[in-house]
Amino acid sequence: MTPPHSVDKLLADAEILQHEYDDEDTAASRLRIEREVSDTWWRSALLLESSAQRVKSELLEDASRHRARVCTAQHQQAAHDLRKLSTLVIRDTRAAHHIALLARSCRVEPASALIFACLLHLADREGAQFWWQFSAGAGSPTAALCLHLMHTQRGELRDAEHWAHEAAFLEDLENQSSGDDNLVCLLRRPPRQGHRGTWYTPQSMIRRTMAILHSGVAASTSVVDSPALAAPPLCRSLAVAVQRLEAKSDDDYGTIPQASYELAARLEDCAAASP
């Protein structure tokens, strides 16, 4: 049986390697290992960076798609509300009278300009923006709301915000100057306390204005969904009359349609035939 080696003998044998590798070999070996480790870390870093960029790109695409869906929904809702609000405006019992006044008078009333603008909008006729601006400039909060919705529909959010502020200012001014206690004034009047901050938000004003226009429905109701509003807002003869209106050209405002007696008559006929 071979006797076990002593510890000293084993250590002596192990020292043989020291004579086969000099300091240069050791340094070269360390350098090679450092390069391999560095290369491994570099490849790992590149892989992580590539993964991060891919995830970032996917997140940006998801966010972009989400914003697009939100904007589309916002534009569609604004278009829907503007059409409904315009329909309620032209169905006012005095609408034909206001159009007749606009046709024969050089002095334009805010209500006449508002009704005329809504007729132009519903008929897809150019010029509604000018008449809404005229009416809002004369103090109509409803016209300012129409402009807010129009710009929102177009995606012109800065202009939309401007007209939302104007609508709130005009409605507040109207509330302060009116001391009447009729239904319209009561519906427009803000609460004495609580929830006043949300009273003049665009959606709150739109719902309230629609409620007032819709025969004094309580202002707390949602946007009006009367079956009558689902029908085309303009009868054929009224739509034709809007398209036949004469227009003036203005360097600043472009083409501006002018009201006519025929339009007032067709609006009255259309109102009489409506349910």
PDB file of C-alpha atoms in Angstrom:
ATOM      1  CA  MET A   1       0.000   0.000   0.000  1.00  0.00           C
ATOM      2  CA  THR A   2       1.435   3.326  -1.022  1.00  0.00           C
ATOM      3  CA  PRO A   3       1.920   5.600   1.973  1.00  0.00           C
ATOM      4  CA  PRO A   4      -0.003   8.909   1.887  1.00  0.00           C
ATOM      5  CA  HIS A   5       1.878  11.959   0.776  1.00  0.00           C
ATOM      6  CA  SER A   6       2.779  14.463   3.385  1.00  0.00           C
ATOM      7  CA  VAL A   7       1.423  17.991   3.244  1.00  0.00           C
ATOM      8  CA  ASP A   8       4.888  19.373   2.575  1.00  0.00           C
ATOM      9  CA  LYS A   9       5.301  17.052  -0.404  1.00  0.00           C
ATOM     10  CA  LEU A  10       1.971  18.112  -1.863  1.00  0.00           C
ATOM     11  CA  LEU A  11       2.834  21.748  -1.444  1.00  0.00           C
ATOM     12  CA  ALA A  12       6.199  21.239  -3.049  1.00  0.00           C
ATOM     13  CA  ASP A  13       4.594  19.596  -6.055  1.00  0.00           C
ATOM     14  CA  ALA A  14       2.117  22.457  -6.321  1.00  0.00           C
ATOM     15  CA  GLU A  15       4.923  24.972  -6.568  1.00  0.00           C
ATOM     16  CA  ILE A  16       6.010  23.505  -9.884  1.00  0.00           C
ATOM     17  CA  LEU A  17       3.404  25.747 -11.639  1.00  0.00           C
ATOM     18  CA  GLN A  18       5.184  28.816 -10.367  1.00  0.00           C
ATOM     19  CA  HIS A  19       8.183  27.946 -12.513  1.00  0.00           C
ATOM     20  CA  GLU A  20       6.064  27.463 -15.684  1.00  0.00           C
ATOM     21  CA  TYR A  21       4.316  30.888 -15.618  1.00  0.00           C
ATOM     22  CA  ASP A  22       6.103  34.165 -15.233  1.00  0.00           C
ATOM     23  CA  ASP A  23       4.655  37.569 -14.298  1.00  0.00           C
ATOM     24  CA  GLU A  24       3.911  38.463 -17.938  1.00  0.00           C
ATOM     25  CA  ASP A  25       1.811  35.331 -18.357  1.00  0.00           C
ATOM     26  CA  THR A  26      -0.143  36.132 -15.225  1.00  0.00           C
ATOM     27  CA  ALA A  27      -0.788  39.705 -16.359  1.00  0.00           C
ATOM     28  CA  ALA A  28      -1.876  38.535 -19.815  1.00  0.00           C
ATOM     29  CA  SER A  29      -4.189  35.969 -18.283  1.00  0.00           C
ATOM     30  CA  ARG A  30      -5.753  38.588 -16.009  1.00  0.00           C
ATOM     31  CA  LEU A  31      -6.185  40.947 -18.947  1.00  0.00           C
ATOM     32  CA  ARG A  32      -7.874  38.220 -20.989  1.00  0.00           C
ATOM     33  CA  ILE A  33     -10.274  37.440 -18.150  1.00  0.00           C
ATOM     34  CA  GLU A  34     -11.046  41.140 -17.706  1.00  0.00           C
ATOM     35  CA  ARG A  35     -11.761  41.444 -21.418  1.00  0.00           C
ATOM     36  CA  GLU A  36     -14.068  38.429 -21.345  1.00  0.00           C
ATOM     37  CA  VAL A  37     -15.953  39.743 -18.313  1.00  0.00           C
ATOM     38  CA  SER A  38     -16.168  43.217 -19.838  1.00  0.00           C
ATOM     39  CA  ASP A  39     -17.412  41.793 -23.133  1.00  0.00           C
ATOM     40  CA  THR A  40     -20.055  39.744 -21.302  1.00  0.00           C
ATOM     41  CA  TRP A  41     -21.265  42.800 -19.399  1.00  0.00           C
ATOM     42  CA  TRP A  42     -21.269  44.872 -22.577  1.00  0.00           C
ATOM     43  CA  ARG A  43     -23.379  42.311 -24.438  1.00  0.00           C
ATOM     44  CA  SER A  44     -25.760  42.152 -21.476  1.00  0.00           C
ATOM     45  CA  ALA A  45     -26.021  45.941 -21.397  1.00  0.00           C
ATOM     46  CA  LEU A  46     -26.740  46.069 -25.131  1.00  0.00           C
ATOM     47  CA  LEU A  47     -29.406  43.400 -24.734  1.00  0.00           C
ATOM     48  CA  LEU A  48     -31.022  45.300 -21.862  1.00  0.00           C
ATOM     49  CA  GLU A  49     -30.889  48.566 -23.826  1.00  0.00           C
ATOM     50  CA  SER A  50     -32.483  46.902 -26.835  1.00  0.00           C
ATOM     51  CA  SER A  51     -35.235  45.436 -24.670  1.00  0.00           C
ATOM     52  CA  ALA A  52     -35.803  48.782 -22.957  1.00  0.00           C
ATOM     53  CA  GLN A  53     -36.075  50.602 -26.291  1.00  0.00           C
ATOM     54  CA  ARG A  54     -38.546  48.019 -27.578  1.00  0.00           C
ATOM     55  CA  VAL A  55     -40.690  48.298 -24.439  1.00  0.00           C
ATOM     56  CA  LYS A  56     -40.460  52.115 -24.577  1.00  0.00           C
ATOM     57  CA  SER A  57     -41.573  52.108 -28.215  1.00  0.00           C
ATOM     58  CA  GLU A  58     -44.510  49.824 -27.419  1.00  0.00           C
ATOM     59  CA  LEU A  59     -45.541  52.015 -24.475  1.00  0.00           C
ATOM     60  CA  LEU A  60     -45.361  55.155 -26.630  1.00  0.00           C
ATOM     61  CA  GLU A  61     -47.464  53.495 -29.321  1.00  0.00           C
ATOM     62  CA  ASP A  62     -50.034  52.421 -26.715  1.00  0.00           C
ATOM     63  CA  ALA A  63     -50.130  55.949 -25.250  1.00  0.00           C
ATOM     64  CA  SER A  64     -50.481  57.448 -28.723  1.00  0.00           C
ATOM     65  CA  ARG A  65     -53.339  55.083 -29.584  1.00  0.00           C
ATOM     66  CA  HIS A  66     -55.022  55.906 -26.246  1.00  0.00           C
ATOM     67  CA  ARG A  67     -54.706  59.660 -26.856  1.00  0.00           C
ATOM     68  CA  ALA A  68     -56.061  59.217 -30.376  1.00  0.00           C
ATOM     69  CA  ARG A  69     -59.080  57.293 -29.049  1.00  0.00           C
ATOM     70  CA  VAL A  70     -59.709  59.945 -26.374  1.00  0.00           C
ATOM     71  CA  CYS A  71     -59.390  62.785 -28.903  1.00  0.00           C
ATOM     72  CA  THR A  72     -61.666  61.018 -31.378  1.00  0.00           C
ATOM     73  CA  ALA A  73     -64.272  60.433 -28.682  1.00  0.00           C
ATOM     74  CA  GLN A  74     -63.969  64.059 -27.570  1.00  0.00           C
ATOM     75  CA  HIS A  75     -64.368  65.366 -31.131  1.00  0.00           C
ATOM     76  CA  GLN A  76     -67.343  63.101 -31.788  1.00  0.00           C
ATOM     77  CA  GLN A  77     -69.069  64.122 -28.556  1.00  0.00           C
ATOM     78  CA  ALA A  78     -68.524  67.809 -29.341  1.00  0.00           C
ATOM     79  CA  ALA A  79     -69.994  67.350 -32.822  1.00  0.00           C
ATOM     80  CA  HIS A  80     -72.961  65.499 -31.356  1.00  0.00           C
ATOM     81  CA  ASP A  81     -73.585  68.158 -28.695  1.00  0.00           C
ATOM     82  CA  LEU A  82     -73.209  71.025 -31.171  1.00  0.00           C
ATOM     83  CA  ARG A  83     -75.738  69.496 -33.539  1.00  0.00           C
ATOM     84  CA  LYS A  84     -78.179  68.890 -30.688  1.00  0.00           C
ATOM     85  CA  LEU A  85     -77.717  72.372 -29.237  1.00  0.00           C
ATOM     86  CA  SER A  86     -78.152  73.971 -32.680  1.00  0.00           C
ATOM     87  CA  THR A  87     -81.309  71.936 -33.274  1.00  0.00           C
ATOM     88  CA  LEU A  88     -82.794  73.131 -29.995  1.00  0.00           C
ATOM     89  CA  VAL A  89     -81.891  76.735 -30.824  1.00  0.00           C
ATOM     90  CA  ILE A  90     -83.658  76.766 -34.197  1.00  0.00           C
ATOM     91  CA  ARG A  91     -86.752  75.110 -32.706  1.00  0.00           C
ATOM     92  CA  ASP A  92     -87.406  78.080 -30.470  1.00  0.00           C
ATOM     93  CA  THR A  93     -90.954  79.313 -31.128  1.00  0.00           C
ATOM     94  CA  ARG A  94     -89.567  82.785 -31.963  1.00  0.00           C
ATOM     95  CA  ALA A  95     -86.849  81.538 -34.331  1.00  0.00           C
ATOM     96  CA  ALA A  96     -88.631  82.493 -37.588  1.00  0.00           C
ATOM     97  CA  HIS A  97     -89.415  85.933 -36.157  1.00  0.00           C
ATOM     98  CA  HIS A  98     -85.734  86.499 -35.326  1.00  0.00           C
ATOM     99  CA  ILE A  99     -84.626  85.476 -38.832  1.00  0.00           C
ATOM    100  CA  ALA A 100     -87.160  87.898 -40.337  1.00  0.00           C
ATOM    101  CA  LEU A 101     -85.760  90.671 -38.118  1.00  0.00           C
ATOM    102  CA  LEU A 102     -82.249  89.817 -39.264  1.00  0.00           C
ATOM    103  CA  ALA A 103     -83.344  89.918 -42.916  1.00  0.00           C
ATOM    104  CA  ARG A 104     -84.889  93.378 -42.740  1.00  0.00           C
ATOM    105  CA  SER A 105     -82.827  95.224 -40.147  1.00  0.00           C
ATOM    106  CA  CYS A 106     -79.295  96.576 -40.062  1.00  0.00           C
ATOM    107  CA  ARG A 107     -79.380  96.236 -36.272  1.00  0.00           C
ATOM    108  CA  VAL A 108     -78.551  92.628 -35.451  1.00  0.00           C
ATOM    109  CA  GLU A 109     -79.871  91.094 -32.236  1.00  0.00           C
ATOM    110  CA  PRO A 110     -77.707  88.441 -30.486  1.00  0.00           C
ATOM    111  CA  ALA A 111     -80.568  85.913 -30.608  1.00  0.00           C
ATOM    112  CA  SER A 112     -81.064  86.467 -34.357  1.00  0.00           C
ATOM    113  CA  ALA A 113     -77.357  85.946 -35.060  1.00  0.00           C
ATOM    114  CA  LEU A 114     -77.324  82.805 -32.866  1.00  0.00           C
ATOM    115  CA  ILE A 115     -80.315  81.214 -34.618  1.00  0.00           C
ATOM    116  CA  PHE A 116     -78.961  82.081 -38.058  1.00  0.00           C
ATOM    117  CA  ALA A 117     -75.534  80.592 -37.206  1.00  0.00           C
ATOM    118  CA  CYS A 118     -77.160  77.369 -36.017  1.00  0.00           C
ATOM    119  CA  LEU A 119     -79.158  77.116 -39.258  1.00  0.00           C
ATOM    120  CA  LEU A 120     -75.971  77.533 -41.286  1.00  0.00           C
ATOM    121  CA  HIS A 121     -74.177  74.897 -39.211  1.00  0.00           C
ATOM    122  CA  LEU A 122     -76.969  72.326 -39.521  1.00  0.00           C
ATOM    123  CA  ALA A 123     -77.061  72.881 -43.297  1.00  0.00           C
ATOM    124  CA  ASP A 124     -73.255  72.560 -43.554  1.00  0.00           C
ATOM    125  CA  ARG A 125     -73.115  76.074 -44.955  1.00  0.00           C
ATOM    126  CA  GLU A 126     -70.030  78.244 -44.438  1.00  0.00           C
ATOM    127  CA  GLY A 127     -70.420  81.283 -42.197  1.00  0.00           C
ATOM    128  CA  ALA A 128     -71.712  79.874 -38.909  1.00  0.00           C
ATOM    129  CA  GLN A 129     -68.528  80.810 -37.056  1.00  0.00           C
ATOM    130  CA  PHE A 130     -68.848  84.481 -38.001  1.00  0.00           C
ATOM    131  CA  TRP A 131     -72.444  84.743 -36.750  1.00  0.00           C
ATOM    132  CA  TRP A 132     -71.677  82.811 -33.545  1.00  0.00           C
ATOM    133  CA  GLN A 133     -68.809  85.193 -32.860  1.00  0.00           C
ATOM    134  CA  PHE A 134     -71.088  88.150 -33.549  1.00  0.00           C
ATOM    135  CA  SER A 135     -73.703  86.806 -31.128  1.00  0.00           C
ATOM    136  CA  ALA A 136     -71.132  85.946 -28.441  1.00  0.00           C
ATOM    137  CA  GLY A 137     -69.575  89.381 -28.822  1.00  0.00           C
ATOM    138  CA  ALA A 138     -73.025  90.859 -28.188  1.00  0.00           C
ATOM    139  CA  GLY A 139     -73.335  88.896 -24.938  1.00  0.00           C
ATOM    140  CA  SER A 140     -74.800  85.467 -25.779  1.00  0.00           C
ATOM    141  CA  PRO A 141     -73.365  82.671 -23.577  1.00  0.00           C
ATOM    142  CA  THR A 142     -75.096  80.082 -25.790  1.00  0.00           C
ATOM    143  CA  ALA A 143     -73.205  81.343 -28.849  1.00  0.00           C
ATOM    144  CA  ALA A 144     -69.957  81.127 -26.887  1.00  0.00           C
ATOM    145  CA  LEU A 145     -70.792  77.515 -25.994  1.00  0.00           C
ATOM    146  CA  CYS A 146     -71.409  76.769 -29.687  1.00  0.00           C
ATOM    147  CA  LEU A 147     -67.953  78.165 -30.483  1.00  0.00           C
ATOM    148  CA  HIS A 148     -66.434  76.063 -27.705  1.00  0.00           C
ATOM    149  CA  LEU A 149     -68.002  72.928 -29.195  1.00  0.00           C
ATOM    150  CA  MET A 150     -67.039  73.879 -32.754  1.00  0.00           C
ATOM    151  CA  HIS A 151     -63.367  74.317 -31.855  1.00  0.00           C
ATOM    152  CA  THR A 152     -63.381  71.131 -29.771  1.00  0.00           C
ATOM    153  CA  GLN A 153     -64.802  69.237 -32.740  1.00  0.00           C
ATOM    154  CA  ARG A 154     -61.963  70.591 -34.883  1.00  0.00           C
ATOM    155  CA  GLY A 155     -59.323  69.731 -32.283  1.00  0.00           C
ATOM    156  CA  GLU A 156     -58.503  73.419 -31.702  1.00  0.00           C
ATOM    157  CA  LEU A 157     -58.339  73.004 -27.944  1.00  0.00           C
ATOM    158  CA  ARG A 158     -56.795  76.361 -27.084  1.00  0.00           C
ATOM    159  CA  ASP A 159     -59.596  78.211 -28.885  1.00  0.00           C
ATOM    160  CA  ALA A 160     -62.121  75.839 -27.329  1.00  0.00           C
ATOM    161  CA  GLU A 161     -60.843  76.664 -23.860  1.00  0.00           C
ATOM    162  CA  HIS A 162     -61.020  80.397 -24.629  1.00  0.00           C
ATOM    163  CA  TRP A 163     -64.692  80.190 -25.594  1.00  0.00           C
ATOM    164  CA  ALA A 164     -65.488  78.010 -22.583  1.00  0.00           C
ATOM    165  CA  HIS A 165     -64.140  80.818 -20.363  1.00  0.00           C
ATOM    166  CA  GLU A 166     -66.121  83.374 -22.370  1.00  0.00           C
ATOM    167  CA  ALA A 167     -69.310  81.343 -21.987  1.00  0.00           C
ATOM    168  CA  ALA A 168     -68.792  81.108 -18.220  1.00  0.00           C
ATOM    169  CA  PHE A 169     -68.105  84.846 -17.977  1.00  0.00           C
ATOM    170  CA  LEU A 170     -71.169  85.778 -20.061  1.00  0.00           C
ATOM    171  CA  GLU A 171     -73.481  83.442 -18.159  1.00  0.00           C
ATOM    172  CA  ASP A 172     -72.216  84.752 -14.811  1.00  0.00           C
ATOM    173  CA  LEU A 173     -72.661  88.323 -16.057  1.00  0.00           C
ATOM    174  CA  GLU A 174     -76.187  87.471 -17.180  1.00  0.00           C
ATOM    175  CA  ASN A 175     -76.973  85.978 -13.768  1.00  0.00           C
ATOM    176  CA  GLN A 176     -75.704  89.056 -11.956  1.00  0.00           C
ATOM    177  CA  SER A 177     -77.644  91.490 -14.138  1.00  0.00           C
ATOM    178  CA  SER A 178     -80.943  89.608 -13.997  1.00  0.00           C
ATOM    179  CA  GLY A 179     -83.129  89.849 -10.934  1.00  0.00           C
ATOM    180  CA  ASP A 180     -86.065  87.941 -12.402  1.00  0.00           C
ATOM    181  CA  ASP A 181     -87.356  84.710 -10.900  1.00  0.00           C
ATOM    182  CA  ASN A 182     -88.690  83.128 -14.075  1.00  0.00           C
ATOM    183  CA  LEU A 183     -87.813  79.544 -14.948  1.00  0.00           C
ATOM    184  CA  VAL A 184     -84.885  80.420 -17.229  1.00  0.00           C
ATOM    185  CA  CYS A 185     -83.255  82.676 -14.651  1.00  0.00           C
ATOM    186  CA  LEU A 186     -83.761  80.139 -11.884  1.00  0.00           C
ATOM    187  CA  LEU A 187     -82.175  77.367 -13.975  1.00  0.00           C
ATOM    188  CA  ARG A 188     -79.195  79.546 -14.856  1.00  0.00           C
ATOM    189  CA  ARG A 189     -78.661  80.897 -11.361  1.00  0.00           C
ATOM    190  CA  PRO A 190     -75.744  79.190  -9.558  1.00  0.00           C
ATOM    191  CA  PRO A 191     -76.213  77.746  -6.052  1.00  0.00           C
ATOM    192  CA  ARG A 192     -75.498  80.045  -3.131  1.00  0.00           C
ATOM    193  CA  GLN A 193     -73.131  77.508  -1.636  1.00  0.00           C
ATOM    194  CA  GLY A 194     -71.603  74.190  -2.570  1.00  0.00           C
ATOM    195  CA  HIS A 195     -70.731  72.896  -6.074  1.00  0.00           C
ATOM    196  CA  ARG A 196     -70.321  76.443  -7.388  1.00  0.00           C
ATOM    197  CA  GLY A 197     -66.914  75.526  -8.829  1.00  0.00           C
ATOM    198  CA  THR A 198     -68.498  73.003 -11.215  1.00  0.00           C
ATOM    199  CA  TRP A 199     -71.429  75.242 -12.158  1.00  0.00           C
ATOM    200  CA  TYR A 200     -69.556  76.954 -14.985  1.00  0.00           C
ATOM    201  CA  THR A 201     -67.734  73.958 -16.479  1.00  0.00           C
ATOM    202  CA  PRO A 202     -68.448  73.513 -20.222  1.00  0.00           C
ATOM    203  CA  GLN A 203     -70.448  70.296 -19.816  1.00  0.00           C
ATOM    204  CA  SER A 204     -72.486  71.746 -16.953  1.00  0.00           C
ATOM    205  CA  MET A 205     -73.333  74.843 -19.008  1.00  0.00           C
ATOM    206  CA  ILE A 206     -74.161  72.737 -22.084  1.00  0.00           C
ATOM    207  CA  ARG A 207     -76.554  70.492 -20.129  1.00  0.00           C
ATOM    208  CA  ARG A 208     -78.169  73.489 -18.450  1.00  0.00           C
ATOM    209  CA  THR A 209     -78.574  75.404 -21.718  1.00  0.00           C
ATOM    210  CA  MET A 210     -80.091  72.390 -23.451  1.00  0.00           C
ATOM    211  CA  ALA A 211     -82.462  71.885 -20.556  1.00  0.00           C
ATOM    212  CA  ILE A 212     -83.595  75.517 -20.754  1.00  0.00           C
ATOM    213  CA  LEU A 213     -84.070  75.348 -24.526  1.00  0.00           C
ATOM    214  CA  HIS A 214     -85.920  72.066 -24.251  1.00  0.00           C
ATOM    215  CA  SER A 215     -89.091  73.562 -22.758  1.00  0.00           C
ATOM    216  CA  GLY A 216     -87.600  74.161 -19.299  1.00  0.00           C
ATOM    217  CA  VAL A 217     -86.605  70.573 -18.493  1.00  0.00           C
ATOM    218  CA  ALA A 218     -84.918  70.409 -15.077  1.00  0.00           C
ATOM    219  CA  ALA A 219     -81.301  71.454 -15.340  1.00  0.00           C
ATOM    220  CA  SER A 220     -80.155  68.313 -13.551  1.00  0.00           C
ATOM    221  CA  THR A 221     -81.176  66.088 -16.453  1.00  0.00           C
ATOM    222  CA  SER A 222     -78.618  64.675 -18.837  1.00  0.00           C
ATOM    223  CA  VAL A 223     -78.156  65.953 -22.372  1.00  0.00           C
ATOM    224  CA  VAL A 224     -81.574  65.849 -23.966  1.00  0.00           C
ATOM    225  CA  ASP A 225     -82.371  62.703 -25.961  1.00  0.00           C
ATOM    226  CA  SER A 226     -85.836  63.491 -27.202  1.00  0.00           C
ATOM    227  CA  PRO A 227     -87.027  61.262 -30.083  1.00  0.00           C
ATOM    228  CA  ALA A 228     -87.803  64.448 -32.030  1.00  0.00           C
ATOM    229  CA  LEU A 229     -84.111  65.373 -31.955  1.00  0.00           C
ATOM    230  CA  ALA A 230     -83.180  62.140 -33.702  1.00  0.00           C
ATOM    231  CA  ALA A 231     -84.992  63.326 -36.842  1.00  0.00           C
ATOM    232  CA  PRO A 232     -83.214  65.545 -39.395  1.00  0.00           C
ATOM    233  CA  PRO A 233     -83.208  69.071 -37.923  1.00  0.00           C
ATOM    234  CA  LEU A 234     -83.948  70.773 -41.247  1.00  0.00           C
ATOM    235  CA  CYS A 235     -86.848  69.886 -43.497  1.00  0.00           C
ATOM    236  CA  ARG A 236     -85.980  69.741 -47.198  1.00  0.00           C
ATOM    237  CA  SER A 237     -87.412  73.138 -48.095  1.00  0.00           C
ATOM    238  CA  LEU A 238     -85.504  74.787 -45.213  1.00  0.00           C
ATOM    239  CA  ALA A 239     -82.232  73.121 -46.177  1.00  0.00           C
ATOM    240  CA  VAL A 240     -82.682  74.301 -49.771  1.00  0.00           C
ATOM    241  CA  ALA A 241     -83.449  77.847 -48.574  1.00  0.00           C
ATOM    242  CA  VAL A 242     -80.228  77.917 -46.528  1.00  0.00           C
ATOM    243  CA  GLN A 243     -78.160  76.799 -49.522  1.00  0.00           C
ATOM    244  CA  ARG A 244     -79.754  79.491 -51.731  1.00  0.00           C
ATOM    245  CA  LEU A 245     -78.847  82.364 -49.401  1.00  0.00           C
ATOM    246  CA  GLU A 246     -76.836  85.187 -50.900  1.00  0.00           C
ATOM    247  CA  ALA A 247     -73.435  85.832 -49.356  1.00  0.00           C
ATOM    248  CA  LYS A 248     -71.075  88.748 -49.026  1.00  0.00           C
ATOM    249  CA  SER A 249     -67.328  88.431 -49.235  1.00  0.00           C
ATOM    250  CA  ASP A 250     -65.210  89.998 -46.490  1.00  0.00           C
ATOM    251  CA  ASP A 251     -61.429  90.303 -46.487  1.00  0.00           C
ATOM    252  CA  ASP A 252     -61.224  89.425 -42.789  1.00  0.00           C
ATOM    253  CA  TYR A 253     -64.082  86.939 -42.350  1.00  0.00           C
ATOM    254  CA  GLY A 254     -64.414  85.339 -45.763  1.00  0.00           C
ATOM    255  CA  THR A 255     -67.861  84.420 -47.108  1.00  0.00           C
ATOM    256  CA  ILE A 256     -70.740  85.656 -44.934  1.00  0.00           C
ATOM    257  CA  PRO A 257     -74.253  84.418 -45.839  1.00  0.00           C
ATOM    258  CA  GLN A 258     -77.118  86.871 -45.363  1.00  0.00           C
ATOM    259  CA  ALA A 259     -80.544  86.046 -43.928  1.00  0.00           C
ATOM    260  CA  SER A 260     -83.623  86.329 -46.153  1.00  0.00           C
ATOM    261  CA  TYR A 261     -87.395  86.506 -45.802  1.00  0.00           C
ATOM    262  CA  GLU A 262     -87.662  83.220 -47.678  1.00  0.00           C
ATOM    263  CA  LEU A 263     -85.512  81.579 -45.020  1.00  0.00           C
ATOM    264  CA  ALA A 264     -87.768  82.951 -42.259  1.00  0.00           C
ATOM    265  CA  ALA A 265     -90.857  81.638 -44.088  1.00  0.00           C
ATOM    266  CA  ARG A 266     -89.351  78.182 -44.651  1.00  0.00           C
ATOM    267  CA  LEU A 267     -88.258  78.012 -40.995  1.00  0.00           C
ATOM    268  CA  GLU A 268     -91.831  78.814 -39.915  1.00  0.00           C
ATOM    269  CA  ASP A 269     -93.226  76.162 -42.272  1.00  0.00           C
ATOM    270  CA  CYS A 270     -90.726  73.597 -41.033  1.00  0.00           C
ATOM    271  CA  ALA A 271     -91.597  74.385 -37.402  1.00  0.00           C
ATOM    272  CA  ALA A 272     -95.309  74.031 -38.095  1.00  0.00           C
ATOM    273  CA  ALA A 273     -94.766  70.627 -39.703  1.00  0.00           C
ATOM    274  CA  SER A 274     -92.558  69.324 -36.882  1.00  0.00           C
ATOM    275  CA  PRO A 275     -94.072  67.064 -34.190  1.00  0.00           C
TER     276      PRO A 275
END
